[in-house]
mmCIF file of C-alpha atoms in Angstrom:
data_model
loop_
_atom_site.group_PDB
_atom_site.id
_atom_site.type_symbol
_atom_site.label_atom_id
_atom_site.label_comp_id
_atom_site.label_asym_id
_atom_site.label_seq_id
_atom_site.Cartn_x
_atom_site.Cartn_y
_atom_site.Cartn_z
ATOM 1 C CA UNK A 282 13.999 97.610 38.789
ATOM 2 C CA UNK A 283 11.222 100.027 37.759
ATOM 3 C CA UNK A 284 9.770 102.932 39.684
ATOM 4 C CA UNK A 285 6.748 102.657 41.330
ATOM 5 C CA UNK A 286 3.884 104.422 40.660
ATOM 6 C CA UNK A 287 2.861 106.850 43.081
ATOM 7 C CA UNK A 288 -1.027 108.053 44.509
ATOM 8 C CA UNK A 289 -2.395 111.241 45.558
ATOM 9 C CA UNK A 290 -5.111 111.946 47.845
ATOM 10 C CA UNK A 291 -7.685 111.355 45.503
ATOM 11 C CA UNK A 292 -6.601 108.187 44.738
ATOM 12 C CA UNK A 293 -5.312 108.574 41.329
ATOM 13 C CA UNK A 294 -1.969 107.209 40.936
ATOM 14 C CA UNK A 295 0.920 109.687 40.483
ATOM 15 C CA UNK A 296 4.276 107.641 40.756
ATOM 16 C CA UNK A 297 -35.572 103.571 19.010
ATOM 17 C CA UNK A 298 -38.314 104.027 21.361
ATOM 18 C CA UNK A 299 -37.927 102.605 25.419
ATOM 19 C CA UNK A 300 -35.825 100.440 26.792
ATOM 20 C CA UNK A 301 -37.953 97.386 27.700
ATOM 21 C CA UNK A 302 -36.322 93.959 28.828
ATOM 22 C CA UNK A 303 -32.785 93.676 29.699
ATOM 23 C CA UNK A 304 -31.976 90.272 30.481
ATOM 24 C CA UNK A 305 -28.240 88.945 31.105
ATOM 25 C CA UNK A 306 -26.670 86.258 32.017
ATOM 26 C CA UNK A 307 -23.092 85.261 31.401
ATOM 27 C CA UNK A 308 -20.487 82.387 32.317
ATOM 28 C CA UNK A 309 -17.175 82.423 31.190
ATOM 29 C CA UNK A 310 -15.290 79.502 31.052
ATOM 30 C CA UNK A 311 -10.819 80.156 31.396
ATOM 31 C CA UNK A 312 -9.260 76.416 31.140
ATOM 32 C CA UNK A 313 -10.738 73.636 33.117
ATOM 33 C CA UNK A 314 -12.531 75.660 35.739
ATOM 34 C CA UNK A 315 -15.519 78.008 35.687
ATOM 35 C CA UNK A 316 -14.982 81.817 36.510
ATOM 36 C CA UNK A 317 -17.124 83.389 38.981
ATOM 37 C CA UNK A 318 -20.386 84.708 37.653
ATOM 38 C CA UNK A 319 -20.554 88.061 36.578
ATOM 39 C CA UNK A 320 -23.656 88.693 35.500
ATOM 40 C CA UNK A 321 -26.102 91.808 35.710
ATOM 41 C CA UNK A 322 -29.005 89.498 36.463
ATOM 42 C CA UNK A 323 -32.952 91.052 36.450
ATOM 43 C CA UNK A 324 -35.006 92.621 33.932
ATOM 44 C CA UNK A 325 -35.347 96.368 33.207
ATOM 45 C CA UNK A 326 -38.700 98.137 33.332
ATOM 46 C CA UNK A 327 -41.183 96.115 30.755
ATOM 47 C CA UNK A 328 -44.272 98.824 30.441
ATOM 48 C CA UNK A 329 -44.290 102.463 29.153
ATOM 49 C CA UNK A 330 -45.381 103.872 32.494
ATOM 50 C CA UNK A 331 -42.242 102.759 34.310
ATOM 51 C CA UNK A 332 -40.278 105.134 32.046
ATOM 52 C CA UNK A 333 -38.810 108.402 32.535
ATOM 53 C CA UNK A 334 -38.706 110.771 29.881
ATOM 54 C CA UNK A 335 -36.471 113.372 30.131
ATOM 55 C CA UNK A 336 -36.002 116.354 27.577
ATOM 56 C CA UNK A 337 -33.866 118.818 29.869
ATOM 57 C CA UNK A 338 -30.933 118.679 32.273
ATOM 58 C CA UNK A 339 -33.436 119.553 35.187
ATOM 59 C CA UNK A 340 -35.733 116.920 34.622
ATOM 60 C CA UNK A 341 -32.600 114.535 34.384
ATOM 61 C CA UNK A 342 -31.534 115.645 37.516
ATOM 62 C CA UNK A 343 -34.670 114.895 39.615
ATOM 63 C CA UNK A 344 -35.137 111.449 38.093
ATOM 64 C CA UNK A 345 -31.460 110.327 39.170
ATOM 65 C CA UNK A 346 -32.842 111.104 42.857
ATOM 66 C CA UNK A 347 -36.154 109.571 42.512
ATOM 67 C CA UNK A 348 -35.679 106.326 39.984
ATOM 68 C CA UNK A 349 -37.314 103.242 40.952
ATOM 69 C CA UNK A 350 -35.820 100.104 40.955
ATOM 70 C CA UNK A 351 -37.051 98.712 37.676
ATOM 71 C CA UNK A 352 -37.303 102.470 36.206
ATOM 72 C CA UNK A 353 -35.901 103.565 33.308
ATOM 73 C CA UNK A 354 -34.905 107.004 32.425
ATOM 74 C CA UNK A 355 -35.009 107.583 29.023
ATOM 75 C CA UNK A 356 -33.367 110.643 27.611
ATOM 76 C CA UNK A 357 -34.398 112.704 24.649
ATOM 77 C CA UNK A 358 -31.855 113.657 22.026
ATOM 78 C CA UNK A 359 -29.554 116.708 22.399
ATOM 79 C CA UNK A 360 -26.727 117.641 25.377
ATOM 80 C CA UNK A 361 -27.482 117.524 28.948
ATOM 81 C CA UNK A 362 -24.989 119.537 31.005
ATOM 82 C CA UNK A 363 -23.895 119.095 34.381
ATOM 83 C CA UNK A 364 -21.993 117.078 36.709
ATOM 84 C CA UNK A 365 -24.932 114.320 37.277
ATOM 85 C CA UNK A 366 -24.784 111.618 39.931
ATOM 86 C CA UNK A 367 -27.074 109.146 41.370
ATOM 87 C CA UNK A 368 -27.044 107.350 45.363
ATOM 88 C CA UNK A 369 -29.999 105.375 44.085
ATOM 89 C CA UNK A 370 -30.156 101.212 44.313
ATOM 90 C CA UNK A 371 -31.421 98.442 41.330
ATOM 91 C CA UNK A 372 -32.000 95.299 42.570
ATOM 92 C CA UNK A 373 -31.219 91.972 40.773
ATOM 93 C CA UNK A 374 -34.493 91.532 39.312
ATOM 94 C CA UNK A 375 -35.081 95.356 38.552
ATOM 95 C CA UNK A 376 -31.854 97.290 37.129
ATOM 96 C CA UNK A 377 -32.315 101.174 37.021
ATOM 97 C CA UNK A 378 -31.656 101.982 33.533
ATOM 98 C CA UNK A 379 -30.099 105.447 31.727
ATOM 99 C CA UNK A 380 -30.377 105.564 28.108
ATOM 100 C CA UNK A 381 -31.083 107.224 25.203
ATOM 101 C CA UNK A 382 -34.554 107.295 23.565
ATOM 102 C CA UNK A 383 -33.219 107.337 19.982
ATOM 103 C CA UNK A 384 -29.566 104.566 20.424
ATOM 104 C CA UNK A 385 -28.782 106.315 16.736
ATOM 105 C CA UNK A 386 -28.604 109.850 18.231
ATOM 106 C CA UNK A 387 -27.466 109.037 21.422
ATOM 107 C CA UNK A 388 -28.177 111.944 24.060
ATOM 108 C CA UNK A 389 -24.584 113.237 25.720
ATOM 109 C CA UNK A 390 -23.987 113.796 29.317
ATOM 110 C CA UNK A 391 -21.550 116.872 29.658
ATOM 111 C CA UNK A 392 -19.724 117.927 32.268
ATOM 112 C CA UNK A 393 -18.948 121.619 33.184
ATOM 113 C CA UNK A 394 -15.154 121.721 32.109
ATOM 114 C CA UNK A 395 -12.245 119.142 31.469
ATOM 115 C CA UNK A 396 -10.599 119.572 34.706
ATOM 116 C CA UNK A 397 -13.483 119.561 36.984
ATOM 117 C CA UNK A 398 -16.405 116.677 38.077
ATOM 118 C CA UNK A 399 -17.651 113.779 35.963
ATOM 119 C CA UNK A 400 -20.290 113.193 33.676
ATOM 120 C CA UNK A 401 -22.089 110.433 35.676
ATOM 121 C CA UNK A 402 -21.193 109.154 38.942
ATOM 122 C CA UNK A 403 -23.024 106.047 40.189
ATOM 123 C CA UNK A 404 -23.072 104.923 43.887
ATOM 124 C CA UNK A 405 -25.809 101.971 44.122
ATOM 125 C CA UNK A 406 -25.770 98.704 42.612
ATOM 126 C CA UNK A 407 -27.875 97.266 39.512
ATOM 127 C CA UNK A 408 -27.736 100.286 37.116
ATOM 128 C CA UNK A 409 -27.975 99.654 33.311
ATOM 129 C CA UNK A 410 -25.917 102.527 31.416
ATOM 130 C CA UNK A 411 -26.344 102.377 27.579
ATOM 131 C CA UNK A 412 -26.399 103.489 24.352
ATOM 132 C CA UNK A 413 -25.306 107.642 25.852
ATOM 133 C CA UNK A 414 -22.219 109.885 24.630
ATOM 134 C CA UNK A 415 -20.133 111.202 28.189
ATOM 135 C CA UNK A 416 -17.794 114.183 27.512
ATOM 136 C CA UNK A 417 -16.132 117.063 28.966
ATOM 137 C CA UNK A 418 -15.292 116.472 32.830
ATOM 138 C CA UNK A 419 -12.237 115.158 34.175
ATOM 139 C CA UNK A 420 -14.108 111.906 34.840
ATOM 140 C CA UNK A 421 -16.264 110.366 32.629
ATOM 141 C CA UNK A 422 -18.071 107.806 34.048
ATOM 142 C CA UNK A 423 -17.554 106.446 37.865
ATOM 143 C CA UNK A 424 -18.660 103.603 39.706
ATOM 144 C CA UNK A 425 -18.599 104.246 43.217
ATOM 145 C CA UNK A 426 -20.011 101.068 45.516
ATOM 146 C CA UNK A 427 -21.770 100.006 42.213
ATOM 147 C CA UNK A 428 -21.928 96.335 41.739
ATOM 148 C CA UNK A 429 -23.538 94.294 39.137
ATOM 149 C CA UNK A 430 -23.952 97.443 37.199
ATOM 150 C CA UNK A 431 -23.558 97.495 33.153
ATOM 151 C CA UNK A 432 -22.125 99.961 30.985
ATOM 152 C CA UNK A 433 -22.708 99.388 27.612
ATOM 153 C CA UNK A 434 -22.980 100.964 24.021
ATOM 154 C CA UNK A 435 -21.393 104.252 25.191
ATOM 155 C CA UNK A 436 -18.807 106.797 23.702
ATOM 156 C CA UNK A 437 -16.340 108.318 26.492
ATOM 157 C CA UNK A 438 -14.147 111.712 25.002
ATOM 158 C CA UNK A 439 -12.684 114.435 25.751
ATOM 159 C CA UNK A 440 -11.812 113.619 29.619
ATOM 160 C CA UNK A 441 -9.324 115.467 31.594
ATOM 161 C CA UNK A 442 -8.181 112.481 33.511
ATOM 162 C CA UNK A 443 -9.647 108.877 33.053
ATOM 163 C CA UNK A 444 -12.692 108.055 31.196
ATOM 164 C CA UNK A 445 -14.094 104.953 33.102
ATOM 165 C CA UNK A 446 -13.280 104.306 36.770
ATOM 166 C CA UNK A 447 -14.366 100.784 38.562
ATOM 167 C CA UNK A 448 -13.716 102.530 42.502
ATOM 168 C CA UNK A 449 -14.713 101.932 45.756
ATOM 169 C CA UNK A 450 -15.490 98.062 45.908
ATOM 170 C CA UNK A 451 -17.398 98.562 42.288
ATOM 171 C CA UNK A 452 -17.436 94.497 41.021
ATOM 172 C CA UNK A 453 -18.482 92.501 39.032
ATOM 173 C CA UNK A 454 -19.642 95.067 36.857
ATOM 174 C CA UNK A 455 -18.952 95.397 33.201
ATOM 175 C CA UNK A 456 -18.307 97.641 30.529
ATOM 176 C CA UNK A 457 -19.034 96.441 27.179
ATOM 177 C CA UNK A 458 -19.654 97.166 23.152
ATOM 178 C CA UNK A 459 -18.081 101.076 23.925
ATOM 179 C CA UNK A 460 -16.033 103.089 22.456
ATOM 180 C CA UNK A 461 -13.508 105.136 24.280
ATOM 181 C CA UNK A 462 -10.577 108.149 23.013
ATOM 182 C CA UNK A 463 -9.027 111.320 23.794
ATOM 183 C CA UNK A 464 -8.560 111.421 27.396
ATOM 184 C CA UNK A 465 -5.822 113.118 29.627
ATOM 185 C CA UNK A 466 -6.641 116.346 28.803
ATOM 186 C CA UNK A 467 -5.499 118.052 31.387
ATOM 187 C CA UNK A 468 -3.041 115.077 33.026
ATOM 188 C CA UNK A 469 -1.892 113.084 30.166
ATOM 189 C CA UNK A 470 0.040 110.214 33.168
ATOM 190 C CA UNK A 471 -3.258 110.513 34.570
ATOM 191 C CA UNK A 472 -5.380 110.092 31.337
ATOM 192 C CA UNK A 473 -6.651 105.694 31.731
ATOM 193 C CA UNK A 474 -8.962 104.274 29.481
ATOM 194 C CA UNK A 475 -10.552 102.317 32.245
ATOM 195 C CA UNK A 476 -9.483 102.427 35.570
ATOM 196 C CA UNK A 477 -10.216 99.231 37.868
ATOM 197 C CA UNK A 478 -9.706 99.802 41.802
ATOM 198 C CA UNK A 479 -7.585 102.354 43.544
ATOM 199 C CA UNK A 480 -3.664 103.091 44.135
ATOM 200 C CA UNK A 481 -2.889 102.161 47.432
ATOM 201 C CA UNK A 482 -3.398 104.385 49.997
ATOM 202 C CA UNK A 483 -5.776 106.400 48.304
ATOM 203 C CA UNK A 484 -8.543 105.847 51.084
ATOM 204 C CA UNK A 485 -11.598 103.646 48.819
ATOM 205 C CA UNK A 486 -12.334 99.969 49.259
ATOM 206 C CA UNK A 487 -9.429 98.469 47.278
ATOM 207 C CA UNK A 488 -11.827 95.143 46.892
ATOM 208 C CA UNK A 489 -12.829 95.335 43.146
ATOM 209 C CA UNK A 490 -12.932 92.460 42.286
ATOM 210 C CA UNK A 491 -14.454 90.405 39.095
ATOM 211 C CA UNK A 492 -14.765 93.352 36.552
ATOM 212 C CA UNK A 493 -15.607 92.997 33.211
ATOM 213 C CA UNK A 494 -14.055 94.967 30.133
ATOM 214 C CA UNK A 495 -15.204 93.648 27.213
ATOM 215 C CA UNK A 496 -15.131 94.300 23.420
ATOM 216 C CA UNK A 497 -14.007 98.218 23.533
ATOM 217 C CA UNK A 498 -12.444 99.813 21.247
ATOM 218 C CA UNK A 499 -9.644 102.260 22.918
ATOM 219 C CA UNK A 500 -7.860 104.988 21.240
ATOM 220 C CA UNK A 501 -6.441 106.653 19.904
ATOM 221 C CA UNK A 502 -4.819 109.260 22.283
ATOM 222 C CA UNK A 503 -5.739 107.434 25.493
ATOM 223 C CA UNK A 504 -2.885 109.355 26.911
ATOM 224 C CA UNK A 505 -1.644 106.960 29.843
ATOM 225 C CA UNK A 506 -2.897 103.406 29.828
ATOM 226 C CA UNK A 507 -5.890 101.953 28.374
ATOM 227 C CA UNK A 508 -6.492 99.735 31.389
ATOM 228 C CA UNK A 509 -5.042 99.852 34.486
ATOM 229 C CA UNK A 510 -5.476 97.422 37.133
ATOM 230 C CA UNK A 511 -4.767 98.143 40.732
ATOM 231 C CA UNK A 512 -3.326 96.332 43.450
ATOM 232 C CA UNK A 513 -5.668 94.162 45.693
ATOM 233 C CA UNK A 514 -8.050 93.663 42.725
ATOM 234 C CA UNK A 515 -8.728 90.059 41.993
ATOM 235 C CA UNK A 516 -10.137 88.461 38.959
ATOM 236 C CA UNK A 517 -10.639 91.293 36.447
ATOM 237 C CA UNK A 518 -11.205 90.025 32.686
ATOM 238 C CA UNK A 519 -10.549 92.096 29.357
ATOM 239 C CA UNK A 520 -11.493 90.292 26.371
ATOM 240 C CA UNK A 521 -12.371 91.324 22.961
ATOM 241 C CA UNK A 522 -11.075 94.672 23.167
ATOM 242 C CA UNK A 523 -8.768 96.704 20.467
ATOM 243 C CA UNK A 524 -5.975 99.236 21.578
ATOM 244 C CA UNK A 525 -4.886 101.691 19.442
ATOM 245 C CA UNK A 526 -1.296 103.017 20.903
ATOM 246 C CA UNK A 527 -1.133 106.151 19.184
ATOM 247 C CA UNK A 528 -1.265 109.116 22.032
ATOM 248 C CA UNK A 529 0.036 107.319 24.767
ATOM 249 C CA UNK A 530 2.364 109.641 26.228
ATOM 250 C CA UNK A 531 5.305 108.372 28.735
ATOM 251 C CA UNK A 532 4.134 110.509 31.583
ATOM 252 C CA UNK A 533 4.030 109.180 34.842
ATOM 253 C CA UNK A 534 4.962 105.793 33.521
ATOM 254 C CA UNK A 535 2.290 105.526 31.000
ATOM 255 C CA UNK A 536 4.163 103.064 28.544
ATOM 256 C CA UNK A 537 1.401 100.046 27.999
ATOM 257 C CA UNK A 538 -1.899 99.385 26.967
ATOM 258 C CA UNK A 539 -2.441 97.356 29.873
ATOM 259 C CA UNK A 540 -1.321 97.647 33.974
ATOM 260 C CA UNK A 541 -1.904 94.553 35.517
ATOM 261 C CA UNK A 542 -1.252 94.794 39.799
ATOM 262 C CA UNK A 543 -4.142 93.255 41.092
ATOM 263 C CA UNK A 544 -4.279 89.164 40.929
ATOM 264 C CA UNK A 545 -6.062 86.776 38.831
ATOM 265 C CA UNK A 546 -6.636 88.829 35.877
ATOM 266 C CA UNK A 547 -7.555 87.366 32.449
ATOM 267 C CA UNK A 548 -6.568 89.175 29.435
ATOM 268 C CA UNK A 549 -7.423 87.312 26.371
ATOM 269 C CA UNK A 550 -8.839 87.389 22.649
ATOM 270 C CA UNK A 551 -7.746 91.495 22.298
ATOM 271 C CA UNK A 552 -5.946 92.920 19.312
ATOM 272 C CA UNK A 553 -3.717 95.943 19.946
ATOM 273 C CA UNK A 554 -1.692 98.295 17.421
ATOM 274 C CA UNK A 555 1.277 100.038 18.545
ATOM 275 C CA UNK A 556 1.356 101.989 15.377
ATOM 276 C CA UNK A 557 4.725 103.182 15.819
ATOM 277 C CA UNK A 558 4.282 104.764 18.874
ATOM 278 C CA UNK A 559 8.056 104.184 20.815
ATOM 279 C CA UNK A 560 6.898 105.311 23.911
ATOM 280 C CA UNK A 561 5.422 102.268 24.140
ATOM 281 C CA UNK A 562 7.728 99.685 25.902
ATOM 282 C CA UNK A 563 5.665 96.508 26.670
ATOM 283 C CA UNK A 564 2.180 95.804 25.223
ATOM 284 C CA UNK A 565 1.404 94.346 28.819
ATOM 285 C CA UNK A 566 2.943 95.219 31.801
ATOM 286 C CA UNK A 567 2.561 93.791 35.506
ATOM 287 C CA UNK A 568 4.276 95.125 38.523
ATOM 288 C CA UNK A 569 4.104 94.333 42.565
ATOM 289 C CA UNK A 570 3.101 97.585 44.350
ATOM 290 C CA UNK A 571 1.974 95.446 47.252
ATOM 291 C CA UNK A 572 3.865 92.379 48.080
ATOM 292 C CA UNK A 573 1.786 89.265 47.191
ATOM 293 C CA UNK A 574 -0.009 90.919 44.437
ATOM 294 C CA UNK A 575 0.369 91.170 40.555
ATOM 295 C CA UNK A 576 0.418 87.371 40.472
ATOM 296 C CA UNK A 577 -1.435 84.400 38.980
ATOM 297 C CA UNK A 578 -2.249 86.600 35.601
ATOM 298 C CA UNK A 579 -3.340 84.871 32.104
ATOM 299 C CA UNK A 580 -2.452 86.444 29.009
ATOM 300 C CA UNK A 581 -4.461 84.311 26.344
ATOM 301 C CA UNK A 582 -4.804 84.610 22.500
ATOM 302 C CA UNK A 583 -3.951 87.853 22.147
ATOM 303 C CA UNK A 584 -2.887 89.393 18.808
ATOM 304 C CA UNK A 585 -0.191 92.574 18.718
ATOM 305 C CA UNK A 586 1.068 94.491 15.958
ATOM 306 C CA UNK A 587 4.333 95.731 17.153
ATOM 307 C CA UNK A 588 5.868 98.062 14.908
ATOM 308 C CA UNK A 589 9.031 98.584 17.139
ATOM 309 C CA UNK A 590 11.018 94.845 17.328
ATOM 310 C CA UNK A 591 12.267 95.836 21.055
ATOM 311 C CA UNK A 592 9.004 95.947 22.264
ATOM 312 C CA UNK A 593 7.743 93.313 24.175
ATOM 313 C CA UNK A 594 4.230 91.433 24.222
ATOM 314 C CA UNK A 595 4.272 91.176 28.301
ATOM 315 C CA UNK A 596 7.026 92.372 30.650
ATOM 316 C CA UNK A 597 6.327 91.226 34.269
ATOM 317 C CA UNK A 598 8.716 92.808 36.448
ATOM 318 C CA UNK A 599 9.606 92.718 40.370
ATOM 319 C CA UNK A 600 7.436 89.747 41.697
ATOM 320 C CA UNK A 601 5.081 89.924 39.519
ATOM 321 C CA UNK A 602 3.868 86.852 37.694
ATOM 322 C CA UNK A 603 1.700 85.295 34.418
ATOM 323 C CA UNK A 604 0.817 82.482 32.345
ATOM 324 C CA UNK A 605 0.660 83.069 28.725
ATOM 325 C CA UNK A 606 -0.554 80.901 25.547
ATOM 326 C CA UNK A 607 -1.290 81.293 22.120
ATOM 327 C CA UNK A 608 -0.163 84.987 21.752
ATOM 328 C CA UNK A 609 1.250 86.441 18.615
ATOM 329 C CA UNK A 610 3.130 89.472 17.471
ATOM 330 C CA UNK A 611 3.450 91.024 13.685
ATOM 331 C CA UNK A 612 6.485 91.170 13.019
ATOM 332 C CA UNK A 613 8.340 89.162 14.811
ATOM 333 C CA UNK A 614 10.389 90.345 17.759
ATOM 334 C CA UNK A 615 10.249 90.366 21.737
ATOM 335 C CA UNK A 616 8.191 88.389 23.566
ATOM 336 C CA UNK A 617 8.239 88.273 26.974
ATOM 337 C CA UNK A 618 10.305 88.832 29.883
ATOM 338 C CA UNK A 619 10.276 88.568 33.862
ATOM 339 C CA UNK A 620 8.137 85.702 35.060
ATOM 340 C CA UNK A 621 6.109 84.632 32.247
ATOM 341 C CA UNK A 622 5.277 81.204 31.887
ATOM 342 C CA UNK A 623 4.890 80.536 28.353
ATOM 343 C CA UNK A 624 2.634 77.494 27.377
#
């Protein structure tokens, strides 16, 4: 029997040129039956005038309390400092955007210090986040109430706890094409990749449900997991993505690339290295914090390069239960254990 994972009270667990038309629309099909749509549906702003161009943290400031749905705030190149946040509301047909004016010299939104704030906290639905460094708050970026918002094309370092955070009935949103290292620099059990939901007890609307995570690189030293995936979440879906497994550290459990608690998770199509870090004990893990959840989870065509033998592709332990199919691990060794049905 493992230990459980304990919260605090902030709900962390302790045991070139504009952006013009953004149009997306995804359905992803998992066996015979369709997965609920999680697309970030609308266009972004389509003439220069709705644009905001901003060359200075002030400027950026004001526009994240005035934006239009339909806007777009556009930022110059160079560092923005502060601990930015925005109550503001897209709507399906007209996404707020941030981005950067030049995607190869991507502006950076910096926070004060590494063990205070965030970079960019969200807390209105439709927002289109792209192609922008975040750095040096103990949060990088955090959905708060943010549905059918996109993050995509971003860089997340240098974070003194987690560097993405899905919280406070944030779904079906999606993070995409990013890249994503060095976090937990002032917590390393503390230090998630992305973090989907909320430990309970923590006081946020555990309902966040039908997340996206898609095609992100993680790593290396992503010091706890690389995705963790609370209780009471339902349908969350990581596909594409790469885990590197050097840095994870051990501490408050931190032993997996991915956490699985919540139900109905897909996890498919992902490559991850363990590159001979030990600490590592299962590539995938599931638990029951809650009785009835961490159930009815798919592992699906994932690849693993285990260098340890003893180290298993998916250990499900307590009630917790998967499916799994067409998974491999280089070299051979462990496989799974618990209550994994293997197909």
């Amino acid at each position: 029997m493992r230990a459980v994972k304990l919260w605090s009270a902030g709900g962390k667990r302790r045991v070139g040129g504009f952006l013009s038309l953004m149009a997306l629309s995804t359905m992803f099909i998992t066996g015979a039956h369709a997965e609920p749509d999680r697309s970030v549906n609308g266009e972004a702003a389509k003439s220069a005038e709705s644009a905001i161009l901003c060359s200075t943290t002030s400027c950026l400031q004001k526009a994240l309390k005035n934006a239009a749905p339909g806007q777009s705030i556009t930022l110059s190149p160079g560092t923005y400092t502060g601990s930015f946040s925005s109550d503001l509301k897209g709507t399906a047909g007209a996404p707020i955007t941030i981005t950067s004016q030049d995607p190869s010299q991507p502006a950076v939104l910096s926070g004060y210090a590494v063990g205070s704030g965030y970079s960019l906290r969200i807390r209105g639905d439709y927002w289109v986040i792209r192609d922008l460094k975040f750095t040096n708050a103990q949060k990088g970026i955090l959905l708060d109430n943010s549905s059918h918002s996109l993050i995509k094309g971003v860089e997340v370092y240098n974070t003194g706890f987690e560097a993405v955070h899905f919280r406070d009935g944030s779904s079906y949103s999606t993070i995409e094409d990013s890249y994503i290292h060095d976090t937990g620099k002032t917590g390393a059990g503390y230090g998630e990749g992305v973090y989907v939901g909320s430990a309970e007890g923590g006081g946020y609307n555990q309902n966040t449900h039908y997340n996206t995570i898609r095609n992100v690189k993680f790593g290396p030293n992503i010091t706890a997991e690389h995705i963790d995936i609370k209780e009471r979440t339902i349908g969350t879906l990581v596909e594409n993505c790469t885990f590197n497994g050097v840095g994870i550290s051990g501490a408050n459990y931190a032993d997996s690339f991915i956490d699985v608690k919540g139900n109905q998770a897909v996890i498919r199509n992902n490559k991850g290295y363990q590159n001979n870090n030990n600490v590592i004990v299962d590539a995938f893990q599931l638990h029951e914090i809650v009785s009835g959840w961490g159930i009815n989870n798919q592992f699906l065509n994932n690849t693993l390069y285990l260098t340890n033998p003893d180290t298993y592709v998916i250990g499900a332990y307590s009630n917790s239960s998967a499916s799994a199919a067409g998974n491999t691990r280089n070299p051979a060794g462990n496989m799974y254990r618990g209550n994994v049905s293997a197909q």
